[in-house]
Amino acid sequence: MVGLMGRVTGTVGPGLVGKVIVRGARRRRAPLAHPATGNDRIERGTVVMVVEYQPPRTVYVQAAYGS
């Protein structure tokens, strides 16, 4: 899952558990998401990259493309 790109569907930020849609090799997943950097707030619609994965459904993300 690390290195995959996705899009935020529920705001990710400090004190928030957001959601992202991540497309893997075989299917789309909708894991719970936290910001990779504790102070980041990532709004809905932002393209993100998964930088850490904690099974079964938690990812840490950062904005991609300088978004």
CSV table of N, CA and C in Angstrom, one decimal:
chain,number,residue,atom,x,y,z
A,1,MET,N,0.8,-1.2,0.0
A,1,MET,CA,0.0,0.0,0.0
A,1,MET,C,0.9,1.3,0.0
A,2,VAL,N,2.1,1.2,0.6
A,2,VAL,CA,2.9,2.4,0.7
A,2,VAL,C,3.4,2.7,-0.8
A,3,GLY,N,3.3,4.0,-1.1
A,3,GLY,CA,3.6,4.5,-2.4
A,3,GLY,C,2.5,4.6,-3.4
A,4,LEU,N,1.3,4.1,-3.0
A,4,LEU,CA,0.1,4.2,-3.8
A,4,LEU,C,-0.5,5.6,-3.7
A,5,MET,N,-1.1,6.0,-4.8
A,5,MET,CA,-1.8,7.3,-4.8
A,5,MET,C,-3.3,7.2,-4.5
A,6,GLY,N,-3.9,8.2,-4.0
A,6,GLY,CA,-5.3,8.2,-3.7
A,6,GLY,C,-5.9,9.6,-3.6
A,7,ARG,N,-7.2,9.7,-3.3
A,7,ARG,CA,-7.8,11.0,-3.2
A,7,ARG,C,-8.6,11.0,-1.9
A,8,VAL,N,-8.5,12.1,-1.2
A,8,VAL,CA,-9.2,12.3,0.1
A,8,VAL,C,-10.7,12.4,-0.1
A,9,THR,N,-11.5,11.6,0.6
A,9,THR,CA,-12.9,11.7,0.5
A,9,THR,C,-13.5,12.3,1.8
A,10,GLY,N,-12.7,12.3,2.9
A,10,GLY,CA,-13.1,12.9,4.2
A,10,GLY,C,-11.9,13.6,4.8
A,11,THR,N,-12.0,14.9,5.1
A,11,THR,CA,-10.9,15.7,5.5
A,11,THR,C,-10.0,14.9,6.5
A,12,VAL,N,-8.6,15.0,6.2
A,12,VAL,CA,-7.6,14.4,7.1
A,12,VAL,C,-6.9,15.5,7.8
A,13,GLY,N,-6.7,15.4,9.1
A,13,GLY,CA,-6.1,16.4,9.9
A,13,GLY,C,-5.9,16.0,11.3
A,14,PRO,N,-5.2,16.9,12.1
A,14,PRO,CA,-5.0,16.7,13.5
A,14,PRO,C,-6.4,16.5,14.2
A,15,GLY,N,-6.5,15.4,15.0
A,15,GLY,CA,-7.7,15.2,15.7
A,15,GLY,C,-8.8,14.6,14.8
A,16,LEU,N,-8.6,14.4,13.6
A,16,LEU,CA,-9.6,13.9,12.7
A,16,LEU,C,-9.1,12.5,12.1
A,17,VAL,N,-10.1,11.7,11.9
A,17,VAL,CA,-9.8,10.4,11.2
A,17,VAL,C,-10.5,10.6,9.8
A,18,GLY,N,-9.7,10.8,8.8
A,18,GLY,CA,-10.3,11.0,7.5
A,18,GLY,C,-10.3,9.7,6.7
A,19,LYS,N,-10.8,9.8,5.4
A,19,LYS,CA,-10.9,8.7,4.6
A,19,LYS,C,-10.3,9.0,3.2
A,20,VAL,N,-9.7,8.0,2.6
A,20,VAL,CA,-9.1,8.2,1.3
A,20,VAL,C,-9.5,7.0,0.4
A,21,ILE,N,-9.6,7.2,-0.9
A,21,ILE,CA,-9.8,6.1,-1.8
A,21,ILE,C,-8.5,5.8,-2.5
A,22,VAL,N,-8.0,4.6,-2.3
A,22,VAL,CA,-6.7,4.3,-2.9
A,22,VAL,C,-6.9,3.1,-3.9
A,23,ARG,N,-6.3,3.3,-5.1
A,23,ARG,CA,-6.5,2.2,-6.1
A,23,ARG,C,-5.2,1.4,-6.0
A,24,GLY,N,-5.4,0.1,-5.7
A,24,GLY,CA,-4.3,-0.8,-5.7
A,24,GLY,C,-4.3,-1.6,-7.0
A,25,ALA,N,-3.4,-2.6,-7.1
A,25,ALA,CA,-3.3,-3.4,-8.3
A,25,ALA,C,-4.5,-4.1,-8.7
A,26,ARG,N,-5.3,-4.5,-7.7
A,26,ARG,CA,-6.5,-5.3,-7.9
A,26,ARG,C,-7.8,-4.7,-7.6
A,27,ARG,N,-7.8,-3.7,-6.7
A,27,ARG,CA,-9.1,-3.2,-6.3
A,27,ARG,C,-8.9,-1.8,-5.7
A,28,ARG,N,-10.1,-1.1,-5.5
A,28,ARG,CA,-10.1,0.1,-4.7
A,28,ARG,C,-10.3,-0.1,-3.3
A,29,ARG,N,-9.6,0.6,-2.4
A,29,ARG,CA,-9.7,0.5,-1.0
A,29,ARG,C,-10.1,1.9,-0.4
A,30,ALA,N,-10.8,1.8,0.7
A,30,ALA,CA,-11.1,3.1,1.4
A,30,ALA,C,-10.7,3.0,2.9
A,31,PRO,N,-9.4,3.1,3.1
A,31,PRO,CA,-8.9,3.0,4.5
A,31,PRO,C,-9.1,4.3,5.3
A,32,LEU,N,-9.0,4.2,6.6
A,32,LEU,CA,-9.0,5.4,7.5
A,32,LEU,C,-7.6,6.1,7.3
A,33,ALA,N,-7.6,7.4,7.3
A,33,ALA,CA,-6.4,8.1,7.0
A,33,ALA,C,-6.0,9.1,8.1
A,34,HIS,N,-4.7,9.3,8.4
A,34,HIS,CA,-4.2,10.3,9.3
A,34,HIS,C,-3.1,11.0,8.5
A,35,PRO,N,-2.8,12.3,8.8
A,35,PRO,CA,-1.7,13.0,8.2
A,35,PRO,C,-0.4,12.4,8.6
A,36,ALA,N,0.5,12.3,7.6
A,36,ALA,CA,1.9,11.8,7.9
A,36,ALA,C,2.6,12.8,8.8
A,37,THR,N,2.4,14.1,8.6
A,37,THR,CA,2.9,15.1,9.5
A,37,THR,C,1.8,15.6,10.4
A,38,GLY,N,1.9,15.5,11.7
A,38,GLY,CA,0.9,15.7,12.7
A,38,GLY,C,0.1,17.0,12.5
A,39,ASN,N,0.7,18.1,11.9
A,39,ASN,CA,0.0,19.3,11.9
A,39,ASN,C,-0.7,19.6,10.5
A,40,ASP,N,-0.5,18.7,9.6
A,40,ASP,CA,-1.1,18.9,8.2
A,40,ASP,C,-2.7,18.7,8.3
A,41,ARG,N,-3.3,19.5,7.5
A,41,ARG,CA,-4.8,19.3,7.2
A,41,ARG,C,-4.9,19.2,5.7
A,42,ILE,N,-5.5,18.1,5.3
A,42,ILE,CA,-5.6,17.8,3.9
A,42,ILE,C,-7.1,17.7,3.6
A,43,GLU,N,-7.5,18.6,2.7
A,43,GLU,CA,-9.0,18.7,2.4
A,43,GLU,C,-9.5,17.7,1.4
A,44,ARG,N,-10.8,17.5,1.4
A,44,ARG,CA,-11.4,16.6,0.5
A,44,ARG,C,-11.1,16.9,-1.0
A,45,GLY,N,-10.8,15.9,-1.8
A,45,GLY,CA,-10.5,16.1,-3.2
A,45,GLY,C,-9.0,16.2,-3.5
A,46,THR,N,-8.2,16.3,-2.4
A,46,THR,CA,-6.7,16.4,-2.6
A,46,THR,C,-6.1,15.0,-3.0
A,47,VAL,N,-5.2,15.0,-3.9
A,47,VAL,CA,-4.5,13.8,-4.3
A,47,VAL,C,-3.4,13.6,-3.3
A,48,VAL,N,-3.3,12.4,-2.7
A,48,VAL,CA,-2.3,12.1,-1.7
A,48,VAL,C,-1.5,10.8,-2.0
A,49,MET,N,-0.4,10.7,-1.3
A,49,MET,CA,0.4,9.5,-1.5
A,49,MET,C,0.5,8.8,-0.1
A,50,VAL,N,0.3,7.5,-0.1
A,50,VAL,CA,0.4,6.7,1.2
A,50,VAL,C,1.9,6.6,1.5
A,51,VAL,N,2.3,7.0,2.8
A,51,VAL,CA,3.7,7.0,3.2
A,51,VAL,C,3.9,5.9,4.3
A,52,GLU,N,2.8,5.5,4.9
A,52,GLU,CA,2.9,4.4,5.9
A,52,GLU,C,1.5,3.7,6.0
A,53,TYR,N,1.6,2.4,6.2
A,53,TYR,CA,0.4,1.5,6.3
A,53,TYR,C,0.4,0.7,7.5
A,54,GLN,N,-0.7,0.7,8.3
A,54,GLN,CA,-0.8,-0.1,9.5
A,54,GLN,C,-2.0,-1.0,9.3
A,55,PRO,N,-1.8,-2.3,9.0
A,55,PRO,CA,-3.0,-3.2,8.8
A,55,PRO,C,-3.9,-3.2,10.0
A,56,PRO,N,-5.2,-3.4,9.8
A,56,PRO,CA,-5.7,-3.8,8.5
A,56,PRO,C,-6.2,-2.6,7.6
A,57,ARG,N,-6.6,-1.4,8.2
A,57,ARG,CA,-7.2,-0.4,7.5
A,57,ARG,C,-6.7,1.1,7.8
A,58,THR,N,-5.5,1.3,8.2
A,58,THR,CA,-5.1,2.6,8.5
A,58,THR,C,-3.9,3.0,7.7
A,59,VAL,N,-3.9,4.2,7.1
A,59,VAL,CA,-2.8,4.7,6.3
A,59,VAL,C,-2.5,6.1,6.8
A,60,TYR,N,-1.2,6.5,6.6
A,60,TYR,CA,-0.7,7.8,6.9
A,60,TYR,C,-0.4,8.4,5.5
A,61,VAL,N,-0.9,9.6,5.2
A,61,VAL,CA,-0.8,10.2,3.9
A,61,VAL,C,-0.2,11.6,3.9
A,62,GLN,N,0.3,12.0,2.7
A,62,GLN,CA,0.8,13.4,2.5
A,62,GLN,C,0.3,13.8,1.2
A,63,ALA,N,0.1,15.1,1.1
A,63,ALA,CA,-0.4,15.7,-0.2
A,63,ALA,C,0.6,15.4,-1.3
A,64,ALA,N,0.2,15.0,-2.5
A,64,ALA,CA,1.1,14.8,-3.6
A,64,ALA,C,1.1,16.0,-4.5
A,65,TYR,N,2.1,16.1,-5.3
A,65,TYR,CA,2.2,17.2,-6.3
A,65,TYR,C,2.2,18.6,-5.7
A,66,GLY,N,2.6,18.8,-4.5
A,66,GLY,CA,2.7,20.1,-3.9
A,66,GLY,C,1.3,20.7,-3.6
A,67,SER,N,0.3,19.8,-3.6
A,67,SER,CA,-1.1,20.3,-3.4
A,67,SER,C,-1.3,21.0,-2.1
